Coordinates of C-alpha atoms and ligand atoms in Angstrom, one line a residue:
M185 CA 0.0 0.0 0.0
S186 CA 1.3 3.4 -0.9
N187 CA 1.0 6.2 1.6
L188 CA 0.3 9.7 0.4
N189 CA 3.1 12.2 0.7
Y190 CA 1.7 15.3 2.5
Q191 CA 5.0 17.0 3.0
E192 CA 5.0 18.3 -0.5
K193 CA 3.2 21.3 -2.0
I194 CA 0.9 18.8 -3.9
P195 CA 0.1 15.8 -1.8
N196 CA 0.6 12.6 -4.0
N197 CA 1.4 9.0 -4.1
V198 CA 3.0 9.1 -7.6
D199 CA 6.5 10.1 -6.4
L200 CA 6.2 13.5 -7.9
S201 CA 9.4 14.8 -6.2
N202 CA 11.3 12.5 -8.4
D203 CA 10.0 14.0 -11.7
L204 CA 10.9 17.7 -11.3
S205 CA 9.7 19.0 -14.6
L206 CA 6.2 17.4 -13.9
Q207 CA 6.3 18.7 -10.4
R208 CA 7.1 22.2 -11.7
A209 CA 4.3 22.0 -14.4
L210 CA 1.8 21.0 -11.8
E211 CA 3.0 23.7 -9.3
H212 CA 2.4 26.2 -12.1
W213 CA -1.1 25.0 -12.6
Q214 CA -1.9 24.9 -8.9
P215 CA -2.3 28.8 -8.3
K216 CA -4.6 28.9 -11.4
F217 CA -6.7 26.1 -9.9
K218 CA -6.8 28.0 -6.4
S219 CA -7.8 31.2 -8.3
W220 CA -10.5 29.4 -10.2
W221 CA -11.7 27.9 -6.8
N222 CA -11.9 31.3 -5.3
D223 CA -13.8 32.8 -8.2
M224 CA -16.0 29.9 -9.3
G225 CA -16.1 27.6 -6.2
P226 CA -18.7 27.9 -3.3
D227 CA -19.8 31.5 -2.9
G228 CA -19.2 32.7 0.7
F229 CA -18.0 30.3 3.5
Q230 CA -14.4 30.2 2.2
S231 CA -13.0 31.6 5.4
Y232 CA -15.0 29.2 7.7
D233 CA -13.9 25.9 9.1
V234 CA -15.7 23.0 7.7
Y235 CA -15.7 19.4 8.9
L236 CA -14.2 17.7 5.9
R237 CA -12.8 14.3 5.1
T238 CA -9.4 14.3 3.4
A239 CA -7.8 11.3 1.6
V240 CA -4.8 10.0 3.6
S241 CA -4.3 6.7 1.9
V242 CA -5.6 4.6 -0.9
D243 CA -6.2 1.6 1.4
A244 CA -9.9 0.7 1.4
A245 CA -9.9 0.1 5.1
G246 CA -8.9 3.7 6.3
W247 CA -8.5 6.0 3.5
A248 CA -9.8 9.2 5.0
S249 CA -9.2 11.5 7.9
Y250 CA -11.8 14.0 9.3
G251 CA -11.2 17.5 10.6
K252 CA -12.0 21.2 10.4
V253 CA -10.4 22.8 7.3
K254 CA -11.0 26.1 5.5
M255 CA -11.9 25.0 1.9
P256 CA -9.2 27.0 0.2
E257 CA -6.6 25.1 2.4
Y258 CA -8.0 21.7 1.5
R259 CA -5.2 19.3 0.5
W260 CA -6.1 18.6 -3.1
G261 CA -3.8 15.9 -4.3
I262 CA -3.0 13.1 -6.7
F263 CA -3.8 9.7 -5.5
L264 CA -3.9 6.6 -7.7
A265 CA -5.0 3.1 -6.6
D266 CA -1.9 0.9 -6.1
Q267 CA -0.4 -0.7 -9.2
V268 CA -1.0 -4.4 -9.8
K269 CA 2.1 -6.2 -10.8
D270 CA 2.2 -7.8 -14.3
K271 CA -1.4 -6.6 -15.0
K272 CA -2.7 -7.7 -18.4
I273 CA -5.2 -6.1 -20.7
H274 CA -8.5 -7.9 -20.1
F275 CA -10.9 -6.9 -22.8
G276 CA -11.0 -5.9 -26.4
D277 CA -8.5 -6.9 -29.2
N278 CA -5.4 -6.9 -27.2
I279 CA -6.3 -9.3 -24.4
G280 CA -3.4 -10.8 -22.6
K281 CA -0.8 -8.2 -23.5
P282 CA 0.7 -6.0 -20.7
V283 CA -1.4 -2.9 -19.8
W284 CA 0.2 0.3 -21.0
Q285 CA 2.1 2.5 -18.6
Q286 CA 2.5 5.1 -21.5
V287 CA 0.0 6.3 -24.0
P288 CA 0.2 4.4 -27.2
G289 CA 0.7 6.8 -30.2
D290 CA -2.2 5.5 -32.1
Y291 CA -4.7 6.1 -29.2
R292 CA -3.2 9.4 -28.0
S293 CA -6.0 11.8 -29.3
V294 CA -8.8 9.5 -28.3
L295 CA -7.5 8.9 -24.9
R296 CA -6.9 12.7 -24.3
R297 CA -10.4 13.4 -25.4
L298 CA -11.9 10.9 -23.0
I299 CA -9.7 12.4 -20.1
V300 CA -10.7 15.9 -21.1
T301 CA -14.4 15.0 -21.2
Q302 CA -14.2 13.4 -17.8
G303 CA -12.1 16.2 -16.3
D304 CA -14.5 18.9 -17.7
T305 CA -17.5 17.6 -15.7
E306 CA -15.7 17.9 -12.3
P307 CA -15.2 21.7 -12.1
A308 CA -18.4 22.1 -14.1
S309 CA -20.4 20.6 -11.1
V310 CA -18.6 22.8 -8.6
E311 CA -19.6 25.9 -10.7
Q312 CA -23.2 24.7 -11.0
Q313 CA -23.4 24.3 -7.3
R314 CA -21.7 27.5 -6.2
M315 CA -24.7 29.5 -4.8
L316 CA -26.3 26.6 -2.8
G317 CA -24.6 27.5 0.4
K318 CA -26.9 30.5 0.6
T319 CA -29.9 28.4 0.9
C320 CA -28.7 25.3 2.7
P321 CA -31.4 23.4 4.7
S322 CA -29.0 22.7 7.6
L323 CA -25.3 22.8 8.6
F324 CA -25.1 19.0 8.0
D325 CA -26.3 19.6 4.4
L326 CA -24.0 22.5 4.0
R327 CA -21.0 20.4 5.0
N328 CA -22.0 17.7 2.5
L329 CA -22.3 20.2 -0.3
F330 CA -18.8 21.4 0.4
Q331 CA -17.5 17.8 0.8
V332 CA -18.9 17.1 -2.6
N333 CA -17.3 20.2 -4.0
V334 CA -13.8 19.7 -2.7
E335 CA -13.8 16.2 -3.9
E336 CA -14.9 17.2 -7.4
G337 CA -12.1 19.6 -7.2
R338 CA -9.8 16.7 -6.5
H339 CA -11.2 14.8 -9.4
L340 CA -10.2 17.6 -11.6
W341 CA -6.6 17.3 -10.2
A342 CA -6.7 13.6 -11.0
M343 CA -7.4 14.2 -14.6
V344 CA -5.0 17.2 -14.8
Y345 CA -2.3 15.0 -13.5
L346 CA -2.9 12.5 -16.3
L347 CA -2.8 15.3 -18.9
H348 CA 0.4 16.8 -17.5
A349 CA 2.2 13.6 -17.0
Y350 CA 1.3 11.7 -20.2
F351 CA 0.2 14.2 -22.9
G352 CA 3.1 16.9 -23.0
R353 CA 2.2 20.3 -24.2
D354 CA -1.2 19.4 -25.6
G355 CA -2.1 18.0 -22.1
R356 CA -0.9 21.2 -20.4
E357 CA -3.0 23.3 -22.8
E358 CA -6.0 21.1 -22.1
A359 CA -5.6 21.5 -18.4
E360 CA -5.6 25.3 -18.8
S361 CA -8.8 25.0 -20.8
L362 CA -10.4 23.0 -18.0
L363 CA -10.4 26.1 -15.9
E364 CA -11.4 28.5 -18.8
R365 CA -14.7 26.8 -19.9
N366 CA -17.5 27.6 -17.5
S367 CA -20.9 25.9 -16.8
G368 CA -23.5 27.8 -18.7
D369 CA -21.1 30.2 -20.4
Q370 CA -22.7 31.1 -23.8
D371 CA -19.3 31.5 -25.4
N372 CA -17.4 28.8 -23.7
P373 CA -19.6 26.3 -22.1
R374 CA -18.7 22.9 -20.5
I375 CA -18.6 20.0 -22.9
L376 CA -21.6 17.8 -22.0
G377 CA -25.2 19.2 -21.8
T378 CA -26.2 18.4 -18.2
F379 CA -23.2 20.3 -16.9
N380 CA -24.5 23.5 -18.2
E381 CA -27.9 23.1 -16.6
P382 CA -28.3 25.4 -13.5
I383 CA -28.5 23.9 -10.1
S384 CA -30.1 26.7 -8.2
D385 CA -32.0 24.9 -5.5
W386 CA -31.4 21.9 -3.2
V387 CA -34.1 19.8 -4.9
S388 CA -32.0 19.9 -8.0
F389 CA -28.8 19.4 -6.0
F390 CA -30.1 16.1 -4.6
M391 CA -31.3 15.0 -7.9
F392 CA -28.1 15.9 -9.5
T393 CA -26.0 14.0 -7.0
Y394 CA -28.5 11.0 -7.2
F395 CA -28.7 10.8 -11.1
T396 CA -25.7 12.7 -12.6
D397 CA -23.1 11.5 -10.1
R398 CA -24.3 8.1 -10.7
D399 CA -23.5 8.6 -14.4
G400 CA -20.2 9.6 -13.1
K401 CA -19.9 6.3 -11.2
Y402 CA -20.6 4.3 -14.3
Q403 CA -18.3 6.4 -16.6
L404 CA -15.6 5.9 -14.0
K405 CA -16.2 2.3 -13.7
S406 CA -15.8 2.0 -17.5
L407 CA -12.5 4.0 -17.4
A408 CA -11.3 2.0 -14.4
E409 CA -11.2 -1.0 -16.7
S410 CA -8.9 0.8 -19.2
S411 CA -5.7 -0.7 -20.6
F412 CA -4.0 2.7 -19.9
D413 CA -3.0 1.7 -16.4
P414 CA -2.6 5.2 -14.9
L415 CA -6.2 6.2 -16.0
A416 CA -7.6 3.0 -14.6
R417 CA -5.8 3.4 -11.3
T418 CA -6.8 7.1 -11.0
C419 CA -10.5 6.2 -11.6
Q420 CA -10.5 3.3 -9.2
F421 CA -9.6 5.7 -6.4
M422 CA -12.1 8.4 -7.6
L423 CA -14.9 5.8 -7.2
T424 CA -14.1 5.5 -3.5
E425 CA -15.0 9.2 -3.0
E426 CA -17.9 9.2 -5.5
A427 CA -20.0 6.8 -3.4
H428 CA -20.6 9.5 -0.8
H429 CA -21.8 12.0 -3.4
M430 CA -24.6 9.5 -4.6
Q431 CA -25.5 8.9 -0.9
V432 CA -26.0 12.6 -0.4
G433 CA -28.4 12.5 -3.3
E434 CA -30.3 9.4 -2.1
S435 CA -30.6 10.4 1.5
G436 CA -31.5 14.0 0.6
I437 CA -34.4 12.8 -1.7
T438 CA -35.5 10.3 0.9
R439 CA -35.6 13.0 3.6
M440 CA -37.6 15.3 1.4
I441 CA -40.2 12.6 0.7
E442 CA -40.4 11.7 4.3
R443 CA -41.3 15.3 5.2
T444 CA -44.0 15.3 2.3
L445 CA -45.5 12.1 3.7
E446 CA -45.6 13.4 7.2
K447 CA -47.4 16.4 6.1
M448 CA -49.8 14.4 4.0
K449 CA -50.6 12.2 7.0
E450 CA -50.8 14.9 9.5
L451 CA -53.2 17.2 7.2
K452 CA -55.0 14.1 5.9
T453 CA -54.6 15.5 2.4
D454 CA -52.9 14.8 -1.0
S455 CA -53.9 18.3 -2.3
V456 CA -50.8 19.8 -3.9
D457 CA -51.8 23.3 -2.6
N458 CA -52.2 22.2 1.0
I459 CA -48.9 20.2 1.0
R460 CA -47.2 23.2 -0.4
N461 CA -48.8 25.7 2.0
A462 CA -47.5 23.3 4.8
G463 CA -43.9 24.0 3.6
A464 CA -43.3 20.6 1.9
V465 CA -42.7 19.4 -1.6
D466 CA -45.6 17.5 -3.2
L467 CA -45.0 14.2 -4.9
V468 CA -46.1 15.6 -8.3
T469 CA -43.4 18.1 -8.2
I470 CA -40.8 15.6 -7.0
Q471 CA -41.7 13.3 -9.9
K472 CA -41.1 16.3 -12.3
Y473 CA -37.6 16.8 -10.9
I474 CA -36.8 13.2 -11.5
N475 CA -38.1 13.4 -15.1
F476 CA -35.7 16.3 -15.7
W477 CA -32.5 15.1 -14.1
F478 CA -32.9 11.5 -15.1
S479 CA -33.5 12.2 -18.9
S480 CA -30.7 14.8 -18.9
S481 CA -28.3 12.4 -17.3
L482 CA -29.2 9.6 -19.9
D483 CA -27.6 11.7 -22.6
L484 CA -24.3 11.5 -20.9
F485 CA -23.9 7.9 -22.0
G486 CA -23.7 8.9 -25.7
S487 CA -25.5 7.3 -28.5
E488 CA -27.2 3.9 -28.3
I489 CA -25.3 2.7 -31.4
S490 CA -21.8 4.3 -31.4
T491 CA -18.7 3.7 -33.5
N492 CA -16.7 5.7 -30.9
A493 CA -17.8 3.2 -28.2
A494 CA -17.0 0.3 -30.4
T495 CA -13.5 1.5 -31.2
A496 CA -12.8 2.4 -27.5
F497 CA -13.8 -1.1 -26.5
A498 CA -11.9 -2.9 -29.3
N499 CA -8.8 -0.8 -28.5
G500 CA -9.0 -1.4 -24.7
L501 CA -9.5 2.2 -23.9
K502 CA -12.8 2.0 -22.2
G503 CA -14.5 -1.2 -21.0
R504 CA -17.9 -2.1 -19.6
P505 CA -18.6 -1.2 -16.0
D506 CA -17.5 -4.4 -14.0
E507 CA -16.1 -6.1 -17.0
F508 CA -15.4 -9.2 -14.9
R509 CA -19.2 -9.9 -14.8
Y510 CA -19.3 -10.7 -18.5
N511 CA -18.3 -14.0 -20.0
D512 CA -17.0 -12.7 -23.4
H513 CA -14.4 -9.9 -23.0
S514 CA -13.8 -9.7 -26.7
E515 CA -17.4 -9.4 -28.1
K516 CA -15.8 -9.6 -31.6
N517 CA -18.7 -11.2 -33.5
T518 CA -21.5 -11.0 -31.0
L519 CA -24.7 -9.1 -31.4
F520 CA -26.9 -7.1 -29.2
D521 CA -30.7 -6.6 -29.5
I522 CA -31.7 -3.0 -29.6
E523 CA -34.7 -1.0 -30.2
A524 CA -34.3 1.8 -32.8
F525 CA -36.4 4.2 -34.7
E526 CA -35.7 4.1 -38.5
N527 CA -37.7 5.5 -41.4
G528 CA -40.4 6.7 -39.1
K529 CA -40.8 3.2 -37.5
L530 CA -40.0 1.6 -34.2
I531 CA -37.9 -1.5 -34.9
N532 CA -35.9 -4.2 -33.2
K533 CA -32.6 -5.0 -34.6
K534 CA -29.3 -6.7 -33.8
V535 CA -26.1 -4.6 -33.8
P536 CA -22.6 -5.6 -33.2
M537 CA -22.2 -5.8 -29.4
R538 CA -19.2 -3.5 -29.5
N539 CA -21.4 -0.7 -31.0
A540 CA -23.8 -1.0 -28.2
M541 CA -21.3 -0.4 -25.3
N542 CA -23.0 3.0 -24.4
E543 CA -26.4 1.4 -24.2
I544 CA -25.2 -1.6 -22.2
T545 CA -23.6 0.9 -19.7
R546 CA -26.8 3.0 -19.8
Q547 CA -29.0 -0.1 -18.9
A548 CA -26.8 -0.9 -15.9
Y549 CA -27.1 2.7 -14.8
V550 CA -31.0 2.6 -15.1
D551 CA -31.1 -0.5 -13.1
D552 CA -29.0 1.2 -10.4
C553 CA -31.2 4.3 -10.5
N554 CA -34.3 2.1 -9.9
I555 CA -33.0 0.9 -6.5
G556 CA -33.7 4.3 -5.0
I557 CA -37.1 4.6 -6.8
K558 CA -38.1 1.3 -5.2
R559 CA -36.9 2.3 -1.8
W560 CA -38.9 5.6 -2.0
N561 CA -42.1 3.8 -3.1
R562 CA -41.8 1.5 -0.2
L563 CA -41.5 4.6 2.1
I564 CA -44.7 6.0 0.4
K565 CA -46.5 2.7 1.0
K566 CA -45.3 2.6 4.6
Y567 CA -47.2 5.7 5.1
G568 CA -50.3 4.1 3.7
Y569 CA -50.4 5.8 0.3
E570 CA -50.8 2.7 -1.8
E571 CA -52.1 4.7 -4.8
Y572 CA -49.0 6.9 -5.2
S573 CA -45.6 5.9 -6.6
L574 CA -42.6 7.6 -8.2
A575 CA -41.0 6.3 -11.4
L576 CA -38.2 6.7 -13.8
P577 CA -39.6 8.1 -17.1
S578 CA -38.9 6.1 -20.2
T579 CA -35.3 6.2 -21.4
K580 CA -36.8 7.5 -24.6
F581 CA -38.2 10.5 -23.1
R582 CA -36.7 14.1 -23.8
R583 CA -33.6 12.8 -25.2
N584 CA -31.0 15.0 -27.0
I585 CA -28.4 12.5 -28.0
G586 CA -28.9 9.1 -29.8
V587 CA -31.6 7.3 -31.3
W588 CA -34.5 8.9 -29.4
A589 CA -33.2 12.5 -29.8
N590 CA -35.9 15.1 -30.5
L591 CA -38.8 12.6 -30.8
S592 CA -42.2 13.4 -29.4
I593 CA -42.3 10.6 -26.8
N594 CA -44.0 10.9 -23.5
P595 CA -42.6 9.8 -20.0
K596 CA -44.3 6.3 -20.6
G597 CA -42.3 5.9 -23.7
E598 CA -45.1 6.2 -26.1
F599 CA -45.0 8.3 -29.4
I600 CA -47.4 11.1 -29.3
N601 CA -48.5 13.9 -31.7
Q602 CA -45.8 16.6 -31.9
D603 CA -48.3 19.4 -31.0
I604 CA -49.5 17.5 -27.9
Y605 CA -45.9 16.8 -27.0
N606 CA -44.9 20.5 -27.2
R607 CA -47.9 21.5 -25.2
K608 CA -47.5 18.7 -22.5
L609 CA -43.7 18.8 -22.2
A610 CA -43.8 21.7 -19.7
S611 CA -46.1 19.8 -17.5
W612 CA -43.8 16.8 -17.2
L613 CA -40.9 18.9 -16.1
P614 CA -40.6 21.7 -13.3
S615 CA -42.4 24.7 -14.5
E616 CA -41.6 28.3 -13.7
N617 CA -44.2 28.2 -11.1
D618 CA -42.8 25.0 -9.6
K619 CA -39.4 26.5 -9.4
K620 CA -40.7 29.7 -7.9
F621 CA -42.3 27.5 -5.3
I622 CA -39.2 25.5 -4.6
N623 CA -37.2 28.7 -4.4
S624 CA -39.6 30.0 -1.8
L625 CA -38.7 27.0 0.4
M626 CA -35.0 27.5 0.1
I627 CA -34.4 29.4 3.3
Q628 CA -30.9 29.2 4.7
E629 CA -30.8 27.3 8.1
L630 CA -27.5 27.7 10.0
D631 CA -28.5 26.9 13.5
P632 CA -26.7 23.5 14.2
G633 CA -29.9 22.0 15.8
K634 CA -32.3 23.0 13.1
T635 CA -33.4 21.8 9.6
A636 CA -35.6 23.5 7.0
S637 CA -39.3 22.9 6.8
W638 CA -39.3 20.9 3.6
I639 CA -36.9 18.1 4.7
T640 CA -36.4 15.8 7.7
K641 CA -33.4 15.7 9.9
P642 CA -30.7 13.3 8.8
R643 CA -30.8 9.9 10.4
R644 CA -27.2 10.0 11.7
G645 CA -24.3 12.4 11.8
I646 CA -21.1 12.3 9.9
N647 CA -18.2 10.0 11.0
N648 CA -20.1 9.3 14.3
Q649 CA -20.6 13.0 15.2
E650 CA -24.0 14.1 16.5
I651 CA -26.5 15.2 14.0
D652 CA -26.6 18.7 15.7
Y653 CA -22.7 18.9 15.6
S654 CA -21.4 22.3 14.3
Y655 CA -20.3 20.9 10.9
V656 CA -19.4 24.3 9.7
D657 CA -18.0 26.9 12.2
L658 CA -19.6 30.2 11.4
N659 CA -17.7 32.3 14.0
Ligands
LIG265 N1 -23.5 16.1 -24.7 O1 -20.8 8.0 -30.2 P1 -21.3 9.1 -29.3 C1 -19.1 12.8 -13.9 C2 -21.0 13.8 -28.5 S1 -20.1 12.5 -15.2 C3 -22.8 16.7 -25.7 O2 -22.7 9.3 -29.2 P2 -19.4 8.5 -27.4 C4 -19.6 13.7 -12.8 C5 -19.7 13.0 -28.5 O3 -18.6 13.7 -27.7 C6 -19.3 11.4 -16.3 N2 -22.1 15.9 -26.6 O4 -20.8 9.1 -27.9 C7 -20.9 13.7 -12.4 C8 -19.4 12.8 -29.9 O5 -18.8 14.0 -30.5 P3 -18.0 14.0 -31.8 C9 -18.3 12.1 -17.2 C10 -22.2 14.5 -26.6 O6 -18.2 9.2 -27.9 C11 -21.3 14.6 -11.5 C12 -20.8 12.7 -30.6 O7 -21.7 13.2 -29.6 N3 -17.4 11.0 -17.8 O8 -18.0 12.2 -13.8 O9 -19.4 7.0 -27.5 C13 -20.4 15.5 -10.9 C14 -21.1 11.3 -30.9 O10 -20.7 10.5 -29.7 C15 -23.0 14.0 -25.5 C16 -17.4 10.9 -19.2 O11 -17.9 11.6 -19.9 C17 -23.7 14.7 -24.6 N4 -24.4 14.3 -23.6 O12 -19.6 8.8 -25.7 C18 -19.1 15.5 -11.3 C19 -16.4 9.8 -19.6 N5 -22.9 12.6 -25.7 O13 -16.9 12.9 -31.8 C20 -18.7 14.5 -12.3 C21 -15.6 10.2 -20.8 C22 -22.2 12.4 -26.8 O14 -19.0 13.8 -32.9 N6 -16.4 10.4 -22.0 N7 -21.7 13.6 -27.3 O15 -17.4 15.5 -31.9 C23 -16.9 9.5 -22.8 O16 -16.7 8.3 -22.4 C24 -17.6 9.9 -24.0 O17 -17.1 11.0 -24.5 C25 -19.2 10.0 -23.9 C26 -19.8 10.0 -25.3 C27 -19.8 8.8 -23.1 C28 -19.5 11.3 -23.1

């Protein structure tokens, strides 16, 4: 197990001090990162002590330490999972050959592009969430927001390390650009659609961490299979941190639904107006937020039938999440049944398995998303509301990428008349009115013992601390 070196300016377990030119290049990038953090990171709160976990080892058993830190002083560093000796390529056309410790010339631009795309999402999410501290429902939630933010910052470091260490001058230029594009910027936006959507309230934040961070999990799992070993090892460790981000989303949504159900029961009503007047979020509105963030996140997997995906798999750049679960790791002449829409008709066809890798990953993601939905529906039943349930909309609904892009398909997955679709779309998604209502609930709560009206208290504190612990010191 490799311990992290905290004595250096940039904490790392990659022996940075023995590569002076790389160290200098990263130390040159570091102040730019800090200046980006100050300008585009969490607004306010930068001078307060926050109870944060920091990676101290890549050992699964005890990788993090907890303590109060001012966010700009967080020890962002470069941590890769330990190298496995004599590791071999385990999927695609090069099975059995040694994994690559350097970037093969033929795959240089594709690999760089994958790393840049992954890297771009990390600072994007910090930018998207930068104003949320002003409306936090509790200190506990505020701390979780900042934990997510600093770790997304570290994930940016992870990708920037790879760019600097393995891609020469192009890599350094890309690392600069990662700080220059900005979420929602008209002229220089982030690369992928979802990362330009505003996250201006905590319902969106919890949905984003549930649905979009989960896309992150699946993309990282695919890259953790890569034959380019430094990328695989980087992503393996990122996944350790990512689990908490999705947990923030799942428990946040659960607590919101719990408060809604309490109000329904207390007031003996399911009227949207009455629930809203009581300061909770009605289930109809929660469903609309699910529709929005799930459909947006589905696009992040790319097209259902993709030559990019086929090439990435064949060349061993990007595998399937948990590749070990599959029997055939070559998938050279195998086929996959896929639904498609061609010449105005819905058809079932067989495509080469390799071309369907994006869809295979997406389906694994959808199954994972459904776990939370089932859990929330059990909660709804537990409160005695058999007639209500939440659901994921169809994977064909409101897509902008792939086979189903720009078709008039309702959340049930049925084709409908274009005019009806245009008219009804707004009613399936949060309307201006819904957003106004949600914003009216977003009142900052900074008293350690208190939680905003629309959400229940968390079940337990962080790292065995009390729920009422002062997770952010405001003095
Ligand atoms: N928006 O064959 P196609 C995370 C482009 S989230 C805009 O369909 P491919 C996180 C595509 O680039 C995980 N453009 O797809 C979460 C291509 O462009 P060109 C991020 C899109 O290439 C929360 C064209 O359409 N990780 O970590 O097989 C907080 C046709 O491409 C989109 C990664 O993204 C889109 N949604 O797959 C913080 C992993 N989708 O070549 C962090 C790295 C596709 O025609 N990236 N396009 O110019 C990849 O693996 C792949 O680039 C994608 C696309 C899966 C994104």
